[in-house]
Coordinates of C-alpha atoms in Angstrom, one line a residue:
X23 CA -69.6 -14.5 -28.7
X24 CA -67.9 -17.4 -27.4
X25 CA -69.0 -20.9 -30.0
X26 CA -70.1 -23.8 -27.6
X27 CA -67.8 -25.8 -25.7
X28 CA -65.2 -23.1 -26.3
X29 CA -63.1 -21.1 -23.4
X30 CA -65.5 -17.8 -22.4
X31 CA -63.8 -15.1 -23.1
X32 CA -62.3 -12.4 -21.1
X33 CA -61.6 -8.7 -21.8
X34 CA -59.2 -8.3 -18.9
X35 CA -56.4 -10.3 -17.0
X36 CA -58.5 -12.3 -14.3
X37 CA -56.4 -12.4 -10.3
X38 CA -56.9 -16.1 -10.9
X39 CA -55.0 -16.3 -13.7
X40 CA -52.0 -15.1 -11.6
X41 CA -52.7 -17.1 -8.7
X42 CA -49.8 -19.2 -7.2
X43 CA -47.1 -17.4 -9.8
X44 CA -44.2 -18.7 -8.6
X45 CA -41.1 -16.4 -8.1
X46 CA -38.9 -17.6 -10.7
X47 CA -38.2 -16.3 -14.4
X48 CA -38.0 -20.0 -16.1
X49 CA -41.7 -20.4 -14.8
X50 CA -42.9 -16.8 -14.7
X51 CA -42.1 -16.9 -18.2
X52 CA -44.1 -20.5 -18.3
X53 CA -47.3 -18.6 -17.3
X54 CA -46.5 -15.6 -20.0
X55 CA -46.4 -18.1 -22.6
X56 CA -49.4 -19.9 -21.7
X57 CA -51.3 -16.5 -22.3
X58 CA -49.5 -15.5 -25.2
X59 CA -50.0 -18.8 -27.0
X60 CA -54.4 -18.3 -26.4
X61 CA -56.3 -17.1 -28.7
X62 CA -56.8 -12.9 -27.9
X63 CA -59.8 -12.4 -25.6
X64 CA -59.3 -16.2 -23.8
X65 CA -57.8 -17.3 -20.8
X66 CA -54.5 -19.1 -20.8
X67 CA -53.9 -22.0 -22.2
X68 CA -52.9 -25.3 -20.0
X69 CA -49.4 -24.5 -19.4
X70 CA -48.1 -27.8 -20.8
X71 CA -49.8 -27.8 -23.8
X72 CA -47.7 -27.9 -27.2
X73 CA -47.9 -24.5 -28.0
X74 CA -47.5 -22.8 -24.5
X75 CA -44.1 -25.1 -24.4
X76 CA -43.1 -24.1 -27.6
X77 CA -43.8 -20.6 -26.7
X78 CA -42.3 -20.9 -23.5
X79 CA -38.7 -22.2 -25.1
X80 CA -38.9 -19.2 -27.6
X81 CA -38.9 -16.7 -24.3
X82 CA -37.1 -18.0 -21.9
X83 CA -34.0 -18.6 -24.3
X84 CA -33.9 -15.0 -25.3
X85 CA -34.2 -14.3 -21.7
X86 CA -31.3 -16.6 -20.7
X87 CA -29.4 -15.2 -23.7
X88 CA -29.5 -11.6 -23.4
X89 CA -27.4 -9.3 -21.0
X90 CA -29.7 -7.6 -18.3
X91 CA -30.0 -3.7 -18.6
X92 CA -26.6 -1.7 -17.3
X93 CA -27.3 0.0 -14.4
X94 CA -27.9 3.7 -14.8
X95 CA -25.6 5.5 -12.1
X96 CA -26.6 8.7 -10.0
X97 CA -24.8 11.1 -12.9
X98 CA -27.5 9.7 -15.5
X99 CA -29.8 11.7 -13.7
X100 CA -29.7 15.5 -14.1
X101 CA -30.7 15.8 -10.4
X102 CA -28.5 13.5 -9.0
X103 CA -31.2 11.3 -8.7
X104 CA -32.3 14.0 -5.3
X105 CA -35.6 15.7 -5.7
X106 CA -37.8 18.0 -3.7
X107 CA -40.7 16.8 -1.9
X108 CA -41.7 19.9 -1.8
X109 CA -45.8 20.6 -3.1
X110 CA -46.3 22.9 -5.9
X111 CA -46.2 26.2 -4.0
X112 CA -42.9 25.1 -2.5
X113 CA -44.7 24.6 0.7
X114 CA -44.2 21.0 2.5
X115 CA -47.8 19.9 2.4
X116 CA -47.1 17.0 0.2
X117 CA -49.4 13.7 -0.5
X118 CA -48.1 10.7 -1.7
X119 CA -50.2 7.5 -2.7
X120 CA -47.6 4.3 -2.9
X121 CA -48.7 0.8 -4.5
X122 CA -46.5 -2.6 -4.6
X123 CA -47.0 -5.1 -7.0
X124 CA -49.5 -3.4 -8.9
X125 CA -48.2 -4.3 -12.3
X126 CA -51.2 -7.3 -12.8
X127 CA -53.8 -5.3 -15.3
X128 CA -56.6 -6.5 -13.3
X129 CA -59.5 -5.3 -12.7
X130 CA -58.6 -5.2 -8.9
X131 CA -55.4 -2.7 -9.9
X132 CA -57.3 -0.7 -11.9
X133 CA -59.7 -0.2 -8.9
X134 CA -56.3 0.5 -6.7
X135 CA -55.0 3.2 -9.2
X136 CA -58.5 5.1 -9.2
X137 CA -58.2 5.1 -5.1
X138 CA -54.6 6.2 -5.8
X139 CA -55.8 9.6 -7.8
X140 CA -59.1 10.4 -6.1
X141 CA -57.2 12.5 -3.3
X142 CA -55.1 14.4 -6.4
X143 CA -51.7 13.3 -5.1
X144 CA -48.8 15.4 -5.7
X145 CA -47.0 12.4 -6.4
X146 CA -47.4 8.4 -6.8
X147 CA -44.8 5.9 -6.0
X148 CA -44.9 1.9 -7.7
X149 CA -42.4 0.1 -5.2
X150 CA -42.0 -3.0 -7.8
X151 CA -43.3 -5.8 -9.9
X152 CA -45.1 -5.6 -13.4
X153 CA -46.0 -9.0 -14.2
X154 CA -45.9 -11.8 -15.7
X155 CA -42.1 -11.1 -16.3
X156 CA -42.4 -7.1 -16.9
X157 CA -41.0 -7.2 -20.5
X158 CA -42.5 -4.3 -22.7
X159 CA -45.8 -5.5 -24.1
X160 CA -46.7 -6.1 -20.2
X161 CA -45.2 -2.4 -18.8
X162 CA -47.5 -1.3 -21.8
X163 CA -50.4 -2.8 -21.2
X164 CA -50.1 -3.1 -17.2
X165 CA -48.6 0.2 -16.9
X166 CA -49.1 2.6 -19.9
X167 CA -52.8 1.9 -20.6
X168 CA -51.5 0.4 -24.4
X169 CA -53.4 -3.0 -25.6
X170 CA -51.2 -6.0 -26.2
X171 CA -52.5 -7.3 -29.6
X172 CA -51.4 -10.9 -28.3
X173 CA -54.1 -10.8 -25.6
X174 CA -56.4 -8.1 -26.3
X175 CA -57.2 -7.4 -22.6
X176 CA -58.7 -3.5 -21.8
X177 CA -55.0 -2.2 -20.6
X178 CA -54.4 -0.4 -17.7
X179 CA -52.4 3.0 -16.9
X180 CA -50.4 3.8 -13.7
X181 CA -51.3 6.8 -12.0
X182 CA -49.0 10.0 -12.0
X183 CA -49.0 12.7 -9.4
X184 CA -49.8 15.8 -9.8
X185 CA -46.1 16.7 -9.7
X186 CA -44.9 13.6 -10.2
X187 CA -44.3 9.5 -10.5
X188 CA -41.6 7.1 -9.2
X189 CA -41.2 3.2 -9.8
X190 CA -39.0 0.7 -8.4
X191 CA -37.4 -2.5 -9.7
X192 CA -38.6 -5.6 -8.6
X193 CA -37.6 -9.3 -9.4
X194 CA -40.2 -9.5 -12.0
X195 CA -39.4 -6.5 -14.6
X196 CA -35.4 -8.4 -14.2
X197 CA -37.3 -11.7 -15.6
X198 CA -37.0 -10.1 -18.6
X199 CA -33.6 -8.1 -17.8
X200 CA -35.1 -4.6 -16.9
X201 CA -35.7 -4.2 -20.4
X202 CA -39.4 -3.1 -20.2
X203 CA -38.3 -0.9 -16.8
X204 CA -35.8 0.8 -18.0
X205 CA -36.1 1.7 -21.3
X206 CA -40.2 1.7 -21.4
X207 CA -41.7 2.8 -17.9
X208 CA -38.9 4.7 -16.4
X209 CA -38.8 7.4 -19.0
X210 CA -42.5 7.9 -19.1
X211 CA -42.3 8.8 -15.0
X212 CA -40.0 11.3 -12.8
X213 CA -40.9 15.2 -12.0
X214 CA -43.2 17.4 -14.1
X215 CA -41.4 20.4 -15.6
X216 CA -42.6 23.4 -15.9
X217 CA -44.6 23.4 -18.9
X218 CA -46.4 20.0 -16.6
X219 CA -44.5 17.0 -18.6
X220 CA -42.9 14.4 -17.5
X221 CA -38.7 14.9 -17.5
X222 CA -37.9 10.7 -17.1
X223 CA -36.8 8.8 -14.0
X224 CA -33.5 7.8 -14.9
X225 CA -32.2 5.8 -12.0
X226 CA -33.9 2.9 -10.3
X227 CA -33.3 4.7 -7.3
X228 CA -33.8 8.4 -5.7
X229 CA -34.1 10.5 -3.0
X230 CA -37.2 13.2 -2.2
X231 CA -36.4 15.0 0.4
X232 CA -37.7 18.7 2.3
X233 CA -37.0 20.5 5.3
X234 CA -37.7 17.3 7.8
X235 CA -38.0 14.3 5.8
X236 CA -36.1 11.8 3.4
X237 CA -37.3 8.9 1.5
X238 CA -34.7 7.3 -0.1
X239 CA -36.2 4.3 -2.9
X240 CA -33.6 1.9 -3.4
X241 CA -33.2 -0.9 -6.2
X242 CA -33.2 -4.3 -4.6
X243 CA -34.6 -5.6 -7.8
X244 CA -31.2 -5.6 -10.0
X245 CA -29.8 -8.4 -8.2
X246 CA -32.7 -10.1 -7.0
X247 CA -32.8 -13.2 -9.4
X248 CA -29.0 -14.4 -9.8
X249 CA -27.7 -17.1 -12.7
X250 CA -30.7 -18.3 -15.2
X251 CA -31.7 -21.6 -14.4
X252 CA -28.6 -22.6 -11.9
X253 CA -30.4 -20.0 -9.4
X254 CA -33.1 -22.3 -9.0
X255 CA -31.0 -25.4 -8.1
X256 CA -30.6 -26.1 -4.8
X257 CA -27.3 -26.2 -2.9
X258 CA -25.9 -24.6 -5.8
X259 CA -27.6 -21.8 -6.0
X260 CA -26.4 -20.8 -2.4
X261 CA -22.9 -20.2 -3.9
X262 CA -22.3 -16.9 -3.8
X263 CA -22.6 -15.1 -7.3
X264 CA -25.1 -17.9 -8.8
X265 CA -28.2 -17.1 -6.3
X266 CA -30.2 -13.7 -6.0
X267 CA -29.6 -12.1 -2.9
X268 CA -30.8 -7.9 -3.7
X269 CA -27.7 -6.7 -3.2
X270 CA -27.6 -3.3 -4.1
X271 CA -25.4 -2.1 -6.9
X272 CA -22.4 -0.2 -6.4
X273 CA -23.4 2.5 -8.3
X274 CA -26.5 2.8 -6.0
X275 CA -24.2 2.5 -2.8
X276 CA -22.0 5.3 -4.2
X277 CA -24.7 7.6 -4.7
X278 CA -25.6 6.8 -1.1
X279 CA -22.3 7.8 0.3
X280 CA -21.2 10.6 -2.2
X281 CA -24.7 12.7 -2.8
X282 CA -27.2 11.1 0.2
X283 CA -24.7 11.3 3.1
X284 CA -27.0 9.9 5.4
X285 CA -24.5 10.1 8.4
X286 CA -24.8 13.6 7.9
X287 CA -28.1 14.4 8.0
X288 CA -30.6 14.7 11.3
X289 CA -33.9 14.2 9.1
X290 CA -36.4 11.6 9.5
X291 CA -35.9 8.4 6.9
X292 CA -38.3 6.5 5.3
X293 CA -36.9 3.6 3.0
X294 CA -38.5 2.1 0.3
X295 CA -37.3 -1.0 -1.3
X296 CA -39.0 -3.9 -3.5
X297 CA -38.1 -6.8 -1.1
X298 CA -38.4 -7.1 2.5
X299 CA -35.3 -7.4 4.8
X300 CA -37.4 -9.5 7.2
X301 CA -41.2 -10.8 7.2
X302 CA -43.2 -13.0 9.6
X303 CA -44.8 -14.6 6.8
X304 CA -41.8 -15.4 4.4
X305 CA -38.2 -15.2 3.9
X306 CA -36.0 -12.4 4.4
X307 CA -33.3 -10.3 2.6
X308 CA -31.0 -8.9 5.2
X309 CA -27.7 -7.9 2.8
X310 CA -29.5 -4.5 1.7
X311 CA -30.3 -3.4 5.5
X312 CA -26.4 -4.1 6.6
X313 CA -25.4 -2.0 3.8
X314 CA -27.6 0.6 4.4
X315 CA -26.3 0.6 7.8
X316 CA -22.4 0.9 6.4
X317 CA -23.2 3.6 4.0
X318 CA -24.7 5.9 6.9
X319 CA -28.3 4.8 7.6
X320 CA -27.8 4.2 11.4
X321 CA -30.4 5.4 12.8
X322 CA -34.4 3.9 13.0
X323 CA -36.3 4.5 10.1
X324 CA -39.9 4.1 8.8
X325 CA -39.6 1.1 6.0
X326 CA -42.3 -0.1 2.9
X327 CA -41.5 -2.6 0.9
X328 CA -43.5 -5.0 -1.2
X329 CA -43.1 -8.3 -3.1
X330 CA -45.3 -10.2 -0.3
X331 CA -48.6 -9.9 -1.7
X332 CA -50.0 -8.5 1.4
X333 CA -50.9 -5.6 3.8
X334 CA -48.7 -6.2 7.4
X335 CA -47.1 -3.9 9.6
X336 CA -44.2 -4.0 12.2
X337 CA -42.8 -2.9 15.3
X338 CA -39.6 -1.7 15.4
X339 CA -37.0 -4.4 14.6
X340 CA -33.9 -5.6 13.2
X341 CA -31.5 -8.4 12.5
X342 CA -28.5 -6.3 12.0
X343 CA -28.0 -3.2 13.0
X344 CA -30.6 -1.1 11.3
X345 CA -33.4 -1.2 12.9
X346 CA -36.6 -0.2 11.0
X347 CA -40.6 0.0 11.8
X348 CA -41.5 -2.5 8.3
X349 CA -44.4 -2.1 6.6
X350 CA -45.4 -4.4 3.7
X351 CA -47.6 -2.6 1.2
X352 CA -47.4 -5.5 -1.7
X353 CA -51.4 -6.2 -1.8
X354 CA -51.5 -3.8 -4.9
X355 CA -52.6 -5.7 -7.4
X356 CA -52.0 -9.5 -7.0
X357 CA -53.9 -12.1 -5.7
X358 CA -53.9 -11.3 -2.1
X359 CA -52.1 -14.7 0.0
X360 CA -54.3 -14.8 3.5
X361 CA -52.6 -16.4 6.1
X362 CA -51.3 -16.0 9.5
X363 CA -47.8 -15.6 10.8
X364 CA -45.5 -18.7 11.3
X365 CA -42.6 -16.9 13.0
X366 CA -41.0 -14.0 14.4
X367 CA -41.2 -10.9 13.9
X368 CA -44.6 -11.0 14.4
X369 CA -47.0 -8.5 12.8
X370 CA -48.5 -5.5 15.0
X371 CA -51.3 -5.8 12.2
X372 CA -52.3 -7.1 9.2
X373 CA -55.3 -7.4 6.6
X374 CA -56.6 -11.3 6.2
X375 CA -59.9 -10.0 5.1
X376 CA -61.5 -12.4 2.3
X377 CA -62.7 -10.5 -1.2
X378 CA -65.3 -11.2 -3.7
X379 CA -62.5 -13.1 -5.5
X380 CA -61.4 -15.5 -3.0
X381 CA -58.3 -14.0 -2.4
X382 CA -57.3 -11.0 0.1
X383 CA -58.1 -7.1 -0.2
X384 CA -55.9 -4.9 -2.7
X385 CA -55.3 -1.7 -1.6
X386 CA -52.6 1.5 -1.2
X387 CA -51.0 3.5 1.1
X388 CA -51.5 7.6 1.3
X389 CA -48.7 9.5 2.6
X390 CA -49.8 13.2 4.1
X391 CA -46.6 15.1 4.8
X392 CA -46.9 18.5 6.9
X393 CA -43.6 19.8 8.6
X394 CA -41.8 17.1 10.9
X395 CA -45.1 15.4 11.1
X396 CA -46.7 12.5 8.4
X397 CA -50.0 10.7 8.4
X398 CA -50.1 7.2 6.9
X399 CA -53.3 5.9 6.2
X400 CA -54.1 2.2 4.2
X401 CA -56.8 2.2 2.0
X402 CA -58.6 -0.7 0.4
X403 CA -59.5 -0.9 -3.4
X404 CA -63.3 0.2 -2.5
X405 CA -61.7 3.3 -0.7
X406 CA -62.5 2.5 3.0
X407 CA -59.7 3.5 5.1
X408 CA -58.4 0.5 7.0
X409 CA -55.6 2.0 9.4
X410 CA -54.0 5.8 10.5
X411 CA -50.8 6.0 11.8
X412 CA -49.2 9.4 12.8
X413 CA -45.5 9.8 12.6
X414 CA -42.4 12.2 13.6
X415 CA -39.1 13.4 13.8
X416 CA -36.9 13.3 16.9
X417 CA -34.1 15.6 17.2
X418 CA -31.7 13.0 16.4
X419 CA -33.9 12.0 13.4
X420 CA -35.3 8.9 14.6
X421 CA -38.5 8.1 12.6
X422 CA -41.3 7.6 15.7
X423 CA -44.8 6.0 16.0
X424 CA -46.8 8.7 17.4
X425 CA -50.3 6.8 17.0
X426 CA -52.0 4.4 15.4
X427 CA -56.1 3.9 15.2
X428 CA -57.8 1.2 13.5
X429 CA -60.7 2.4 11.4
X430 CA -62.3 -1.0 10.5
X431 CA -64.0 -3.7 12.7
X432 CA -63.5 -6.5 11.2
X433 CA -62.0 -9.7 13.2
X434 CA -60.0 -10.5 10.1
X435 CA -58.1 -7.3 10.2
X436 CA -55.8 -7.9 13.0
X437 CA -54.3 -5.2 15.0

């Protein structure tokens, strides 16, 4: 019981206290130690008080000083980082549930991750962010369902298919240099053997592929953030090597060409990356879409991303040569941004719908493969179905938009 004229306390991570986190470690790492340095069970402290600093200097200098996590290339991986999306009869009836930015331990991601296993997915797909900086206290309690004895907030654990689980890298978990990712959540995930345990994701990037369909997860994460501290000065930090700009790896873009061979292949392509190569809301990252397109993917594909905290689709579009149908699925667990478009592309939908916490409406996305045909339908955290789209395969595998119905009638869903 909470002694007069002291902070209530809290049993779980409120949105609120995530609200406005800006994308950048040094202050990412501000907001970390503003909760670490408050007493378990309490809110975070003001962020410029004594001991948040002091705790603040403590983490981000071990951050700054310590070499991110090598990158793990395709041979890490026992199957080549390629596995079957396939369900467990072999047949290609496969469902999917995929969350971005999920990684808050809120009471609005655990609500996600229960809508997330209530269809029994064959497998579930994280496309990036654990927060505050996604070191390994936070993967284990935002991820792994293990209490951090710093806060003592109820933790939260990320749901694993039936057959399966994937996560991608974001700019968060390289806060604290993939550390947490890849040595923490990655090898609790990947393909069920046999005997039903899990055999460890070993890459930050794969390929699930059957008969008529590819979605290939790439890792635009690694190389998101750039040089501590001079990454966050202007003018300097557009000098090439110093700022972020998600290019992907060459490991990744070997595996790409050697094993993937997209060039090759007539099958339909969905992408899935952590950042967006173009937004009507935001910024952009166009250097992973041009080298997609040079390693083979030359054809229109079906793309999710995350990292805007938001649910917003697009038409088919480009600013290269890839051209992709973009759909941002990054209102998994963070406080939800509402607001309208400033530029182009514009939208063909999105969800400004207001929740009992101020901010916009978590949700998912459920992927329903069967032969060359897949359903995608976007679900809120209370489990009403927001939008269907049906999708296919042309003979030159060019992803199509067969349909698309709204389910909801609200005027702040706009479609």
């Amino acid at each position: 019981m909470s002694t007069p004229g002291s902070p209530p306390r809290q049993t779980t991570r409120h949105a609120r206290d995530l609200a406005n986190l800006p994308r950048s470690a040094a202050l990412s790492h501000l907001y970390r130690a503003a909760e670490a340095a408050a007493p378990p069970n309490h809110p975070p402290l003001w962020m410029f008080s004594p001991s948040a600093l002091w705790e603040w200097v403590r983490r981000y200098l071990a951050y700054v000083f310590r070499k991110r996590h090598m990158f793990p290339p395709y041979t890490a991986s026992p199957q080549r980082a390629m596995y079957d999306l396939r369900d467990e009869r072999g047949q290609e009836q496969v469902l999917i549930s995929v969350a971005g930015d999920w990684g808050t331990g809120t009471n609005e991601a655990e609500a996600v991750a229960k809508q997330m296993k209530e269809p029994k997915p064959d497998f579930t797909i994280h496309i990036g962010d654990v927060y505050y900086v996604g070191d390994p206290p936070e993967v284990n309690e935002n991820c792994l369902g293990v209490r951090d004895p710093s806060n003592n907030y109820d933790a939260v654990t990320w749901p694993v298919g039936s057959l399966g689980s994937f996560a991608l890298n974001g700019n968060h978990e390289m806060y604290a240099n993939g550390i947490g990712y890849f040595e923490l959540f990655l090898p609790r995930l990947g393909v069920r053997n046999a005997s039903g345990v899990l055999q460890g994701q070993q890459t930050s990037f794969f390929c699930l592929q059957n008969t008529h369909w590819r979605i290939i997860a790439i890792d635009t994460g690694y190389n998101s953030i750039g040089v501590p501290i001079l990454s966050h000065i202007p003018l300097i930090n557009s000098i090439p090597g110093i700022g972020g700009n998600c290019k992907l790896p060459d490991e990744l873009i070997t595996w790409l060409t050697e094993v993937v061979k997209p060039a090759e292949d007539k099958r339909g392509l969905i992408l899935m990356s952590h950042h967006q190569p173009h937004s009507g809301f935001e910024g952009d990252y166009t250097k992973p879409a041009k080298q997609l397109w040079d390693a083979g993917v030359q054809r229109p594909v079906l793309w999710f991303w995350g990292h805007e905290h938001r649910l917003a689709g697009y038409d088919l579009y480009g600013q290269n040569d890839l051209k992709c149908f973009g759909r941002c699925v990054g209102h998994g667990g963070m406080p939800i941004k509402r607001k309208d478009p400033t530029h182009a592309p514009t939208p063909v939908f999105y969800d400004n719908r207001v929740a009992p916490n101020g901010y916009g409406v978590n949700g998912h996305v459920s992927l329903s493969f069967a032969g060359s045909k897949m359903t995608a339908v976007y679900m809120d955290l209370n489990g009403e179905k927001i939008l269907q789209e049906e999708w296919a395969v042309d003979g030159n595998g060019a992803v199509q938009l067969m349909s698309k119905k709204r389910l909801i009638n609200d005027p702040d869903f706009h479609a």
